[in-house]
C-alpha atoms as one frame of an Amber mdcrd trajectory, in Angstrom:
protein
 -36.002  95.821  13.951 -36.411  96.760  10.304 -39.946  97.572   9.228 -41.058
  96.030   5.929 -42.863  98.068   3.315 -46.410  96.855   2.781 -47.896  97.301
  -0.667 -51.556  98.077  -1.183 -53.695  95.766  -3.302 -53.664  98.250  -6.174
 -49.854  98.483  -6.040 -49.586  94.694  -6.223 -51.990  94.591  -9.174 -50.144
  97.366 -11.003 -46.890  95.473 -10.500 -48.559  92.423 -12.018 -49.783  94.482
 -14.988 -46.265  95.833 -15.512 -44.813  92.328 -15.467 -47.423  91.184 -18.021
 -46.581  94.081 -20.330 -42.836  93.480 -20.021 -43.097  89.704 -20.552 -45.330
  90.123 -23.610 -42.988  92.739 -25.073 -39.973  90.512 -24.557 -41.818  87.569
 -26.098 -42.577  89.382 -29.358 -39.380  91.442 -29.427 -40.719  94.956 -28.989
 -40.300  97.619 -26.322 -42.484  97.589 -23.222 -43.775 101.026 -24.238 -44.950
  99.774 -27.634 -46.634  96.773 -25.981 -48.268  99.014 -23.359 -49.680 101.251
 -26.106 -51.087  98.258 -28.006 -52.694  96.828 -24.869 -54.068 100.192 -23.764
 -55.515 100.910 -27.223 -57.733  97.801 -27.166 -58.574  97.984 -23.449 -56.658
  94.827 -22.553 -55.108  96.189 -19.373 -58.352  97.120 -17.618 -60.754  94.710
 -19.287 -58.613  91.571 -19.188 -55.513  91.744 -16.994 -56.975  93.749 -14.106
 -60.514  92.385 -14.402 -59.302  88.763 -14.322 -56.335  89.282 -11.992 -57.610
  86.837  -9.358 -57.671  84.037 -11.922 -54.686  84.718 -14.145 -52.129  85.687
 -11.498 -52.137  82.078 -10.280 -50.927  80.752 -13.658 -47.320  80.277 -14.752
 -45.540  83.265 -16.297 -45.357  81.459 -19.656 -49.073  80.655 -19.598 -49.982
  84.221 -18.646 -47.807  85.634 -21.426 -49.353  83.329 -24.025 -52.889  84.098
 -22.834 -52.277  87.842 -22.848 -50.764  87.744 -26.344 -53.570  85.591 -27.701
 -56.120  87.968 -26.199 -54.263  90.976 -27.627 -54.208  89.382 -31.082 -57.940
  88.578 -30.933 -58.962  91.979 -29.613 -56.851  93.818 -32.183 -58.358  91.680
 -34.964 -61.891  92.281 -33.655 -61.263  96.037 -33.660 -59.681  95.919 -37.132
 -56.173  96.671 -35.891 -53.248  94.799 -37.429 -50.277  93.727 -35.342 -47.051
  95.481 -36.326 -45.269  93.933 -39.293 -42.964  91.078 -38.369 -44.739  90.352
 -35.085 -45.223  86.666 -34.419 -47.369  86.393 -31.331 -47.251  82.667 -30.810
 -43.744  81.400 -31.452 -41.154  81.658 -28.710 -37.671  82.537 -29.810 -35.403
  79.552 -30.414 -33.653  78.422 -27.282 -36.309  79.572 -24.842 -37.657  76.527
 -23.016 -37.177  74.211 -25.972 -38.763  76.484 -28.556 -42.303  75.636 -27.504
 -45.177  77.742 -28.714 -48.193  79.316 -27.115
């Protein structure tokens, strides 16, 4: 019988963080590395995604992405950091789920 790999809690949470970074990057049209750097710079990964994992991981992917991007925008603004030029945090690209917005 094949033995399944069991992930630790921290591995599951890090996978969730990675999926949040990738989804947010895709949403705004940047690389995951650029999005990771922005999130890390304002403390979003530890102080929002990981800290509130138990609550936010139960939401839909779209809702999580919108919440994370809104939080990133607010935290960058609070710290006096401007989003990169041409970044629209709230509007989904045309054709994605009817063009709804966050």
